[in-house]
Amino acid sequence: MGSKRIEVVSESMFYTLMAFLHGEYSGVEIASMVEKLTKGRVRLGPATLYTILGRFEEEQILMETRTEGRKRIYRITDKGIQMYHDEHERLAQCLADAATWEEESK
Amino acid sequence: MKYCYKRPTFDFYDTVAMECWLSDMAKKGLLYTGNNLVYFRFLKAEPQNICYRVEPTTNDTLEPSDEMLSAYTDAGWEFVTNQGNQFFIWKSTRPDATELHTDPIVQSESYHRLCKKLTRTAAFTGLSVIAIFAIILGGFLVSDRPVTLFITSPLYIFLAVFELFIVAQVVQQARSALRIKKMLAGGFSLNHKKDYHKEYRVYRIMNVLSLLFSIAILVTALLTLTTDWRKSTVDVAEPLPYLSLDLIEESKEFAWAEPAFMFDSDIDYNNYVDYSWTPLVPDHYEISQRGAPQSHKWPDDSGYYSPSASTEYYRLAFSVFAPALFDELMELHLWKNEEYTIYEPDAFDRTVIAQDEYMTHLFVQWGKQVVYIRYHGYADLGEKLELLANVLSSQ
């Protein structure tokens, strides 16, 4: 079945992409990494996690490299890295805009 | 173990309503175990507080993977069953269970496949119904007798209306899923405590109507199939709505034609009656009569005088169809290139007599009754109208 492109990169998606920049991981490892990275602020519910993994794999943002017992191990693709950097740039721009605006408001 | 079966009173694809309903059932001591397209099966047990989640599947698998199962179990959820390849049902009794979805935008992605499927189904069903309507409408448009076709074959119309109920249902299903997806994509989380009783009042009415309509179609089809009959006139016990040929002729020489049996049938095809029933024509008779050849010949020397008559009798459920049926009978039986002597006696609601040498066509409309008699013989049907009135008033 053909799929629609992911139009909005949500917070959970962004942190998932970020976590994969360090290497190859399973879904469970990613969930705990994100929770640790955000000091518990962002938690990936199991359905959210597996929906992200499923859609990212479908969109070739992630690819499965191997299985370890029950776990499927993924790595980020070049498309995924690009997606991360695009979103990073957008968020950085947002923060820069906010800083400029706050500076001008003083 | 005792089970009971229930049918949801809301749209199957409103996943939030489904979750609330399953939880409400658990509070009554009915634990959901599975379902088919019509009924949901519940195990009778002690009342419990169980939280359910209905998750659209993201691929065609019928069971969650081991990895997924393990992650959901760690989060406090237990797999209940699948609903085809469309949903996985999860349940939890743990107050500390992690919510399955923590990001509405990602959750909206999980509805992507389901919405696409339902939209396609709605479009396909809609197009099918349009095609069926076009075929039915085409049948009426090309027919010389659309009103007669309509009142004698109403099952087509009933089926078309039933198809509309189905379209309404599949559109409702697609709308439910799309509404949830849109809400999630807008960043709004689902409210898992929903008043589905109030929201689905109209839906329940539609469901009841659809059920009643299905029963009506079934009963109509059965009655139509089982009430039709064909008999020799002598075998019919009840009074028939016709002018008997011997009463038309009033001749001592008149005698009924010898019975003519075809093949192994025990029906006299010289003198027989067809009866049929439809909801719009509760009594429809077609009566064929033939007299035996007499001693004198027709004036054109074409053979010995042998009178005959055919009668079509309609008792309609609604008199509104009577004038159109009357006109269609005239259109059908009076040929355009024939020259008739036509007159309209002041009898019944409307009476037309058309004569062509020894063939007489009598058309009568009286309230809900419409009669057409084609008589071949010397008698004047115009003089038999009082007799016909007596016959029709007893129907």
PDB file of N, CA, C and O in Angstrom, chain A residues 1-13 26-28 43-55 58 70-74, chain B residues 55-56 58 65-72 74-75 77 98-113 116-117 120 181 185:
ATOM      1  N   MET A   1       0.840  -1.197   0.000  1.00  0.00           N
ATOM      2  CA  MET A   1       0.000   0.000   0.000  1.00  0.00           C
ATOM      3  C   MET A   1       0.880   1.254   0.000  1.00  0.00           C
ATOM      4  O   MET A   1       1.811   1.370   0.779  1.00  0.00           O
ATOM      5  N   GLY A   2       0.578   2.180  -0.881  1.00  0.00           N
ATOM      6  CA  GLY A   2       1.349   3.426  -0.937  1.00  0.00           C
ATOM      7  C   GLY A   2       1.095   4.243   0.321  1.00  0.00           C
ATOM      8  O   GLY A   2       0.063   4.112   0.949  1.00  0.00           O
ATOM      9  N   SER A   3       2.046   5.084   0.702  1.00  0.00           N
ATOM     10  CA  SER A   3       1.822   5.834   1.935  1.00  0.00           C
ATOM     11  C   SER A   3       2.052   7.322   1.725  1.00  0.00           C
ATOM     12  O   SER A   3       2.754   7.740   0.812  1.00  0.00           O
ATOM     13  N   LYS A   4       1.472   8.084   2.613  1.00  0.00           N
ATOM     14  CA  LYS A   4       1.607   9.528   2.578  1.00  0.00           C
ATOM     15  C   LYS A   4       2.913   9.896   3.282  1.00  0.00           C
ATOM     16  O   LYS A   4       3.313   9.237   4.232  1.00  0.00           O
ATOM     17  N   ARG A   5       3.608  10.911   2.770  1.00  0.00           N
ATOM     18  CA  ARG A   5       4.859  11.338   3.427  1.00  0.00           C
ATOM     19  C   ARG A   5       4.552  11.897   4.809  1.00  0.00           C
ATOM     20  O   ARG A   5       3.479  12.442   5.057  1.00  0.00           O
ATOM     21  N   ILE A   6       5.516  11.745   5.683  1.00  0.00           N
ATOM     22  CA  ILE A   6       5.350  12.316   7.029  1.00  0.00           C
ATOM     23  C   ILE A   6       5.519  13.831   6.906  1.00  0.00           C
ATOM     24  O   ILE A   6       6.568  14.312   6.461  1.00  0.00           O
ATOM     25  N   GLU A   7       4.475  14.564   7.242  1.00  0.00           N
ATOM     26  CA  GLU A   7       4.497  16.014   7.038  1.00  0.00           C
ATOM     27  C   GLU A   7       5.005  16.764   8.265  1.00  0.00           C
ATOM     28  O   GLU A   7       5.656  17.790   8.146  1.00  0.00           O
ATOM     29  N   VAL A   8       4.643  16.237   9.431  1.00  0.00           N
ATOM     30  CA  VAL A   8       5.040  16.932  10.672  1.00  0.00           C
ATOM     31  C   VAL A   8       5.965  16.032  11.479  1.00  0.00           C
ATOM     32  O   VAL A   8       5.652  14.868  11.710  1.00  0.00           O
ATOM     33  N   VAL A   9       7.126  16.562  11.851  1.00  0.00           N
ATOM     34  CA  VAL A   9       8.028  15.798  12.718  1.00  0.00           C
ATOM     35  C   VAL A   9       7.692  16.194  14.154  1.00  0.00           C
ATOM     36  O   VAL A   9       7.945  17.326  14.571  1.00  0.00           O
ATOM     37  N   SER A  10       7.086  15.274  14.862  1.00  0.00           N
ATOM     38  CA  SER A  10       6.688  15.589  16.237  1.00  0.00           C
ATOM     39  C   SER A  10       7.898  15.459  17.168  1.00  0.00           C
ATOM     40  O   SER A  10       8.970  14.982  16.755  1.00  0.00           O
ATOM     41  N   GLU A  11       7.691  15.851  18.402  1.00  0.00           N
ATOM     42  CA  GLU A  11       8.763  15.776  19.400  1.00  0.00           C
ATOM     43  C   GLU A  11       9.277  14.342  19.542  1.00  0.00           C
ATOM     44  O   GLU A  11      10.487  14.096  19.553  1.00  0.00           O
ATOM     45  N   SER A  12       8.342  13.391  19.622  1.00  0.00           N
ATOM     46  CA  SER A  12       8.747  11.978  19.771  1.00  0.00           C
ATOM     47  C   SER A  12       9.560  11.525  18.568  1.00  0.00           C
ATOM     48  O   SER A  12      10.559  10.799  18.724  1.00  0.00           O
ATOM     49  N   MET A  13       9.152  11.942  17.395  1.00  0.00           N
ATOM     50  CA  MET A  13       9.878  11.541  16.177  1.00  0.00           C
ATOM     51  C   MET A  13      11.281  12.153  16.182  1.00  0.00           C
ATOM     52  O   MET A  13      12.265  11.488  15.840  1.00  0.00           O
ATOM     53  N   SER A  26      17.536  -1.186  19.176  1.00  0.00           N
ATOM     54  CA  SER A  26      16.181  -1.762  19.124  1.00  0.00           C
ATOM     55  C   SER A  26      15.194  -0.706  19.629  1.00  0.00           C
ATOM     56  O   SER A  26      15.612   0.311  20.203  1.00  0.00           O
ATOM     57  N   GLY A  27      13.909  -0.986  19.458  1.00  0.00           N
ATOM     58  CA  GLY A  27      12.880  -0.051  19.894  1.00  0.00           C
ATOM     59  C   GLY A  27      12.934   0.231  21.390  1.00  0.00           C
ATOM     60  O   GLY A  27      12.864   1.383  21.821  1.00  0.00           O
ATOM     61  N   VAL A  28      13.107  -0.829  22.178  1.00  0.00           N
ATOM     62  CA  VAL A  28      13.116  -0.676  23.637  1.00  0.00           C
ATOM     63  C   VAL A  28      14.294   0.200  24.075  1.00  0.00           C
ATOM     64  O   VAL A  28      14.159   1.068  24.949  1.00  0.00           O
ATOM     65  N   ARG A  43       8.369  10.645  27.231  1.00  0.00           N
ATOM     66  CA  ARG A  43       8.298   9.170  27.327  1.00  0.00           C
ATOM     67  C   ARG A  43       7.588   8.660  26.081  1.00  0.00           C
ATOM     68  O   ARG A  43       6.585   9.222  25.662  1.00  0.00           O
ATOM     69  N   LEU A  44       8.159   7.615  25.513  1.00  0.00           N
ATOM     70  CA  LEU A  44       7.530   7.025  24.333  1.00  0.00           C
ATOM     71  C   LEU A  44       6.669   5.846  24.767  1.00  0.00           C
ATOM     72  O   LEU A  44       7.201   4.828  25.213  1.00  0.00           O
ATOM     73  N   GLY A  45       5.356   6.008  24.669  1.00  0.00           N
ATOM     74  CA  GLY A  45       4.471   4.875  24.938  1.00  0.00           C
ATOM     75  C   GLY A  45       4.757   3.785  23.913  1.00  0.00           C
ATOM     76  O   GLY A  45       5.243   4.085  22.816  1.00  0.00           O
ATOM     77  N   PRO A  46       4.469   2.518  24.253  1.00  0.00           N
ATOM     78  CA  PRO A  46       4.820   1.437  23.318  1.00  0.00           C
ATOM     79  C   PRO A  46       4.161   1.587  21.943  1.00  0.00           C
ATOM     80  O   PRO A  46       4.798   1.311  20.924  1.00  0.00           O
ATOM     81  N   ALA A  47       2.914   2.044  21.912  1.00  0.00           N
ATOM     82  CA  ALA A  47       2.239   2.187  20.613  1.00  0.00           C
ATOM     83  C   ALA A  47       2.855   3.331  19.824  1.00  0.00           C
ATOM     84  O   ALA A  47       3.041   3.226  18.601  1.00  0.00           O
ATOM     85  N   THR A  48       3.193   4.407  20.520  1.00  0.00           N
ATOM     86  CA  THR A  48       3.848   5.535  19.840  1.00  0.00           C
ATOM     87  C   THR A  48       5.180   5.071  19.257  1.00  0.00           C
ATOM     88  O   THR A  48       5.485   5.333  18.090  1.00  0.00           O
ATOM     89  N   LEU A  49       5.951   4.342  20.068  1.00  0.00           N
ATOM     90  CA  LEU A  49       7.258   3.855  19.628  1.00  0.00           C
ATOM     91  C   LEU A  49       7.141   2.982  18.376  1.00  0.00           C
ATOM     92  O   LEU A  49       7.831   3.198  17.382  1.00  0.00           O
ATOM     93  N   TYR A  50       6.211   2.001  18.428  1.00  0.00           N
ATOM     94  CA  TYR A  50       6.135   1.067  17.292  1.00  0.00           C
ATOM     95  C   TYR A  50       5.465   1.684  16.067  1.00  0.00           C
ATOM     96  O   TYR A  50       5.739   1.272  14.947  1.00  0.00           O
ATOM     97  N   THR A  51       4.645   2.712  16.283  1.00  0.00           N
ATOM     98  CA  THR A  51       4.098   3.431  15.122  1.00  0.00           C
ATOM     99  C   THR A  51       5.217   4.218  14.448  1.00  0.00           C
ATOM    100  O   THR A  51       5.342   4.214  13.217  1.00  0.00           O
ATOM    101  N   ILE A  52       6.062   4.862  15.267  1.00  0.00           N
ATOM    102  CA  ILE A  52       7.191   5.622  14.691  1.00  0.00           C
ATOM    103  C   ILE A  52       8.129   4.677  13.923  1.00  0.00           C
ATOM    104  O   ILE A  52       8.467   4.933  12.763  1.00  0.00           O
ATOM    105  N   LEU A  53       8.489   3.574  14.552  1.00  0.00           N
ATOM    106  CA  LEU A  53       9.407   2.637  13.891  1.00  0.00           C
ATOM    107  C   LEU A  53       8.811   2.103  12.583  1.00  0.00           C
ATOM    108  O   LEU A  53       9.492   2.023  11.567  1.00  0.00           O
ATOM    109  N   GLY A  54       7.520   1.761  12.644  1.00  0.00           N
ATOM    110  CA  GLY A  54       6.838   1.224  11.459  1.00  0.00           C
ATOM    111  C   GLY A  54       6.795   2.241  10.330  1.00  0.00           C
ATOM    112  O   GLY A  54       7.119   1.933   9.176  1.00  0.00           O
ATOM    113  N   ARG A  55       6.392   3.481  10.668  1.00  0.00           N
ATOM    114  CA  ARG A  55       6.284   4.518   9.627  1.00  0.00           C
ATOM    115  C   ARG A  55       7.671   4.929   9.106  1.00  0.00           C
ATOM    116  O   ARG A  55       7.835   5.158   7.910  1.00  0.00           O
ATOM    117  N   GLU A  58       8.843   2.309   6.776  1.00  0.00           N
ATOM    118  CA  GLU A  58       8.070   2.420   5.534  1.00  0.00           C
ATOM    119  C   GLU A  58       8.596   3.564   4.654  1.00  0.00           C
ATOM    120  O   GLU A  58       8.659   3.439   3.433  1.00  0.00           O
ATOM    121  N   ARG A  70      14.062 -11.577  20.124  1.00  0.00           N
ATOM    122  CA  ARG A  70      12.801 -10.950  19.717  1.00  0.00           C
ATOM    123  C   ARG A  70      13.004  -9.556  19.129  1.00  0.00           C
ATOM    124  O   ARG A  70      12.116  -9.012  18.505  1.00  0.00           O
ATOM    125  N   LYS A  71      14.169  -8.974  19.425  1.00  0.00           N
ATOM    126  CA  LYS A  71      14.373  -7.563  19.081  1.00  0.00           C
ATOM    127  C   LYS A  71      14.793  -7.371  17.630  1.00  0.00           C
ATOM    128  O   LYS A  71      15.630  -8.115  17.117  1.00  0.00           O
ATOM    129  N   ARG A  72      14.207  -6.341  17.038  1.00  0.00           N
ATOM    130  CA  ARG A  72      14.636  -5.942  15.696  1.00  0.00           C
ATOM    131  C   ARG A  72      15.545  -4.725  15.882  1.00  0.00           C
ATOM    132  O   ARG A  72      15.193  -3.789  16.603  1.00  0.00           O
ATOM    133  N   ILE A  73      16.680  -4.769  15.219  1.00  0.00           N
ATOM    134  CA  ILE A  73      17.656  -3.682  15.367  1.00  0.00           C
ATOM    135  C   ILE A  73      17.600  -2.810  14.102  1.00  0.00           C
ATOM    136  O   ILE A  73      17.593  -3.318  12.987  1.00  0.00           O
ATOM    137  N   TYR A  74      17.558  -1.512  14.328  1.00  0.00           N
ATOM    138  CA  TYR A  74      17.467  -0.569  13.204  1.00  0.00           C
ATOM    139  C   TYR A  74      18.679   0.355  13.189  1.00  0.00           C
ATOM    140  O   TYR A  74      19.320   0.588  14.210  1.00  0.00           O
TER     141      TYR A  74
ATOM    142  N   GLU B  55      -6.318  -0.346  18.975  1.00  0.00           N
ATOM    143  CA  GLU B  55      -5.222   0.203  18.183  1.00  0.00           C
ATOM    144  C   GLU B  55      -5.321  -0.213  16.717  1.00  0.00           C
ATOM    145  O   GLU B  55      -5.306  -1.417  16.412  1.00  0.00           O
ATOM    146  N   PRO B  56      -5.414   0.748  15.787  1.00  0.00           N
ATOM    147  CA  PRO B  56      -5.386   0.351  14.369  1.00  0.00           C
ATOM    148  C   PRO B  56      -4.037  -0.307  14.054  1.00  0.00           C
ATOM    149  O   PRO B  56      -3.008   0.137  14.560  1.00  0.00           O
ATOM    150  N   THR B  58      -0.827  -1.328  11.720  1.00  0.00           N
ATOM    151  CA  THR B  58      -0.122  -0.572  10.681  1.00  0.00           C
ATOM    152  C   THR B  58       0.305  -1.456   9.507  1.00  0.00           C
ATOM    153  O   THR B  58       0.894  -0.991   8.559  1.00  0.00           O
ATOM    154  N   SER B  65       3.864  -8.583  16.953  1.00  0.00           N
ATOM    155  CA  SER B  65       5.139  -9.333  16.988  1.00  0.00           C
ATOM    156  C   SER B  65       5.520  -9.608  18.443  1.00  0.00           C
ATOM    157  O   SER B  65       5.019  -8.958  19.360  1.00  0.00           O
ATOM    158  N   ASP B  66       6.436 -10.551  18.638  1.00  0.00           N
ATOM    159  CA  ASP B  66       6.891 -10.894  19.994  1.00  0.00           C
ATOM    160  C   ASP B  66       7.506  -9.686  20.682  1.00  0.00           C
ATOM    161  O   ASP B  66       7.306  -9.450  21.866  1.00  0.00           O
ATOM    162  N   GLU B  67       8.267  -8.914  19.888  1.00  0.00           N
ATOM    163  CA  GLU B  67       8.931  -7.734  20.442  1.00  0.00           C
ATOM    164  C   GLU B  67       7.897  -6.712  20.935  1.00  0.00           C
ATOM    165  O   GLU B  67       7.995  -6.165  22.038  1.00  0.00           O
ATOM    166  N   MET B  68       6.876  -6.528  20.105  1.00  0.00           N
ATOM    167  CA  MET B  68       5.809  -5.578  20.424  1.00  0.00           C
ATOM    168  C   MET B  68       5.056  -6.044  21.675  1.00  0.00           C
ATOM    169  O   MET B  68       4.797  -5.273  22.596  1.00  0.00           O
ATOM    170  N   LEU B  69       4.765  -7.350  21.680  1.00  0.00           N
ATOM    171  CA  LEU B  69       4.024  -7.959  22.793  1.00  0.00           C
ATOM    172  C   LEU B  69       4.785  -7.754  24.106  1.00  0.00           C
ATOM    173  O   LEU B  69       4.212  -7.380  25.135  1.00  0.00           O
ATOM    174  N   SER B  70       6.093  -7.945  24.023  1.00  0.00           N
ATOM    175  CA  SER B  70       6.937  -7.808  25.205  1.00  0.00           C
ATOM    176  C   SER B  70       6.950  -6.355  25.692  1.00  0.00           C
ATOM    177  O   SER B  70       6.811  -6.081  26.890  1.00  0.00           O
ATOM    178  N   ALA B  71       7.078  -5.405  24.735  1.00  0.00           N
ATOM    179  CA  ALA B  71       7.121  -3.980  25.112  1.00  0.00           C
ATOM    180  C   ALA B  71       5.790  -3.541  25.730  1.00  0.00           C
ATOM    181  O   ALA B  71       5.753  -2.807  26.716  1.00  0.00           O
ATOM    182  N   TYR B  72       4.674  -4.013  25.152  1.00  0.00           N
ATOM    183  CA  TYR B  72       3.350  -3.636  25.664  1.00  0.00           C
ATOM    184  C   TYR B  72       3.127  -4.259  27.052  1.00  0.00           C
ATOM    185  O   TYR B  72       2.548  -3.626  27.931  1.00  0.00           O
ATOM    186  N   ASP B  74       5.463  -5.010  29.215  1.00  0.00           N
ATOM    187  CA  ASP B  74       6.290  -4.235  30.163  1.00  0.00           C
ATOM    188  C   ASP B  74       5.591  -2.938  30.561  1.00  0.00           C
ATOM    189  O   ASP B  74       5.765  -2.444  31.670  1.00  0.00           O
ATOM    190  N   ALA B  75       4.821  -2.398  29.625  1.00  0.00           N
ATOM    191  CA  ALA B  75       4.126  -1.125  29.897  1.00  0.00           C
ATOM    192  C   ALA B  75       2.811  -1.353  30.645  1.00  0.00           C
ATOM    193  O   ALA B  75       2.104  -0.391  30.953  1.00  0.00           O
ATOM    194  N   TRP B  77       0.238  -3.705  29.607  1.00  0.00           N
ATOM    195  CA  TRP B  77      -0.902  -4.039  28.741  1.00  0.00           C
ATOM    196  C   TRP B  77      -0.873  -5.501  28.317  1.00  0.00           C
ATOM    197  O   TRP B  77       0.185  -6.081  28.121  1.00  0.00           O
ATOM    198  N   THR B  98       1.586   2.441  31.494  1.00  0.00           N
ATOM    199  CA  THR B  98       1.954   3.576  30.641  1.00  0.00           C
ATOM    200  C   THR B  98       0.930   3.676  29.509  1.00  0.00           C
ATOM    201  O   THR B  98       0.569   2.667  28.906  1.00  0.00           O
ATOM    202  N   GLU B  99       0.467   4.897  29.255  1.00  0.00           N
ATOM    203  CA  GLU B  99      -0.482   5.076  28.143  1.00  0.00           C
ATOM    204  C   GLU B  99       0.191   4.612  26.847  1.00  0.00           C
ATOM    205  O   GLU B  99       1.395   4.867  26.634  1.00  0.00           O
ATOM    206  N   LEU B 100      -0.563   3.878  26.026  1.00  0.00           N
ATOM    207  CA  LEU B 100       0.033   3.313  24.806  1.00  0.00           C
ATOM    208  C   LEU B 100       0.577   4.397  23.883  1.00  0.00           C
ATOM    209  O   LEU B 100       1.643   4.268  23.306  1.00  0.00           O
ATOM    210  N   HIS B 101      -0.215   5.444  23.745  1.00  0.00           N
ATOM    211  CA  HIS B 101       0.244   6.546  22.880  1.00  0.00           C
ATOM    212  C   HIS B 101       0.545   7.765  23.714  1.00  0.00           C
ATOM    213  O   HIS B 101      -0.274   8.202  24.522  1.00  0.00           O
ATOM    214  N   THR B 102       1.718   8.314  23.489  1.00  0.00           N
ATOM    215  CA  THR B 102       2.117   9.510  24.250  1.00  0.00           C
ATOM    216  C   THR B 102       2.289  10.710  23.325  1.00  0.00           C
ATOM    217  O   THR B 102       2.695  11.769  23.766  1.00  0.00           O
ATOM    218  N   ASP B 103       1.992  10.507  22.035  1.00  0.00           N
ATOM    219  CA  ASP B 103       2.165  11.596  21.065  1.00  0.00           C
ATOM    220  C   ASP B 103       1.004  11.538  20.062  1.00  0.00           C
ATOM    221  O   ASP B 103       0.939  10.629  19.234  1.00  0.00           O
ATOM    222  N   PRO B 104       0.051  12.505  20.144  1.00  0.00           N
ATOM    223  CA  PRO B 104      -1.121  12.436  19.257  1.00  0.00           C
ATOM    224  C   PRO B 104      -0.768  12.487  17.771  1.00  0.00           C
ATOM    225  O   PRO B 104      -1.441  11.860  16.949  1.00  0.00           O
ATOM    226  N   ILE B 105       0.294  13.205  17.436  1.00  0.00           N
ATOM    227  CA  ILE B 105       0.646  13.310  16.011  1.00  0.00           C
ATOM    228  C   ILE B 105       1.098  11.943  15.479  1.00  0.00           C
ATOM    229  O   ILE B 105       0.713  11.524  14.391  1.00  0.00           O
ATOM    230  N   VAL B 106       1.886  11.246  16.289  1.00  0.00           N
ATOM    231  CA  VAL B 106       2.310   9.891  15.886  1.00  0.00           C
ATOM    232  C   VAL B 106       1.091   8.974  15.854  1.00  0.00           C
ATOM    233  O   VAL B 106       0.938   8.158  14.947  1.00  0.00           O
ATOM    234  N   GLN B 107       0.198   9.148  16.832  1.00  0.00           N
ATOM    235  CA  GLN B 107      -1.010   8.305  16.867  1.00  0.00           C
ATOM    236  C   GLN B 107      -1.858   8.516  15.609  1.00  0.00           C
ATOM    237  O   GLN B 107      -2.456   7.580  15.088  1.00  0.00           O
ATOM    238  N   SER B 108      -1.889   9.753  15.120  1.00  0.00           N
ATOM    239  CA  SER B 108      -2.673  10.013  13.894  1.00  0.00           C
ATOM    240  C   SER B 108      -2.097   9.219  12.721  1.00  0.00           C
ATOM    241  O   SER B 108      -2.824   8.789  11.833  1.00  0.00           O
ATOM    242  N   GLU B 109      -0.766   9.006  12.741  1.00  0.00           N
ATOM    243  CA  GLU B 109      -0.141   8.199  11.680  1.00  0.00           C
ATOM    244  C   GLU B 109      -0.651   6.755  11.720  1.00  0.00           C
ATOM    245  O   GLU B 109      -0.751   6.097  10.697  1.00  0.00           O
ATOM    246  N   SER B 110      -0.994   6.276  12.935  1.00  0.00           N
ATOM    247  CA  SER B 110      -1.473   4.891  13.051  1.00  0.00           C
ATOM    248  C   SER B 110      -2.870   4.737  12.429  1.00  0.00           C
ATOM    249  O   SER B 110      -3.299   3.629  12.128  1.00  0.00           O
ATOM    250  N   TYR B 111      -3.585   5.849  12.232  1.00  0.00           N
ATOM    251  CA  TYR B 111      -4.912   5.790  11.598  1.00  0.00           C
ATOM    252  C   TYR B 111      -4.842   5.947  10.076  1.00  0.00           C
ATOM    253  O   TYR B 111      -5.839   5.842   9.393  1.00  0.00           O
ATOM    254  N   HIS B 112      -3.615   6.221   9.603  1.00  0.00           N
ATOM    255  CA  HIS B 112      -3.450   6.509   8.178  1.00  0.00           C
ATOM    256  C   HIS B 112      -3.946   5.358   7.283  1.00  0.00           C
ATOM    257  O   HIS B 112      -4.745   5.549   6.375  1.00  0.00           O
ATOM    258  N   ARG B 113      -3.482   4.146   7.600  1.00  0.00           N
ATOM    259  CA  ARG B 113      -3.822   2.979   6.777  1.00  0.00           C
ATOM    260  C   ARG B 113      -5.316   2.677   6.852  1.00  0.00           C
ATOM    261  O   ARG B 113      -5.970   2.418   5.845  1.00  0.00           O
ATOM    262  N   LYS B 116      -7.441   5.197   4.949  1.00  0.00           N
ATOM    263  CA  LYS B 116      -7.322   4.988   3.511  1.00  0.00           C
ATOM    264  C   LYS B 116      -8.226   3.830   3.064  1.00  0.00           C
ATOM    265  O   LYS B 116      -8.954   3.928   2.071  1.00  0.00           O
ATOM    266  N   LYS B 117      -8.189   2.753   3.836  1.00  0.00           N
ATOM    267  CA  LYS B 117      -9.012   1.578   3.526  1.00  0.00           C
ATOM    268  C   LYS B 117     -10.501   1.927   3.558  1.00  0.00           C
ATOM    269  O   LYS B 117     -11.261   1.572   2.670  1.00  0.00           O
ATOM    270  N   ARG B 120     -11.623   4.175   0.722  1.00  0.00           N
ATOM    271  CA  ARG B 120     -11.756   3.388  -0.516  1.00  0.00           C
ATOM    272  C   ARG B 120     -13.055   2.576  -0.505  1.00  0.00           C
ATOM    273  O   ARG B 120     -13.772   2.508  -1.505  1.00  0.00           O
ATOM    274  N   LYS B 181      -8.531  10.747  13.331  1.00  0.00           N
ATOM    275  CA  LYS B 181      -7.197  11.009  12.757  1.00  0.00           C
ATOM    276  C   LYS B 181      -6.930  12.522  12.686  1.00  0.00           C
ATOM    277  O   LYS B 181      -5.858  12.990  13.054  1.00  0.00           O
ATOM    278  N   ALA B 185      -4.033  14.536  14.509  1.00  0.00           N
ATOM    279  CA  ALA B 185      -3.043  15.247  13.689  1.00  0.00           C
ATOM    280  C   ALA B 185      -2.967  16.716  14.103  1.00  0.00           C
ATOM    281  O   ALA B 185      -1.929  17.361  13.930  1.00  0.00           O
TER     282      ALA B 185
END
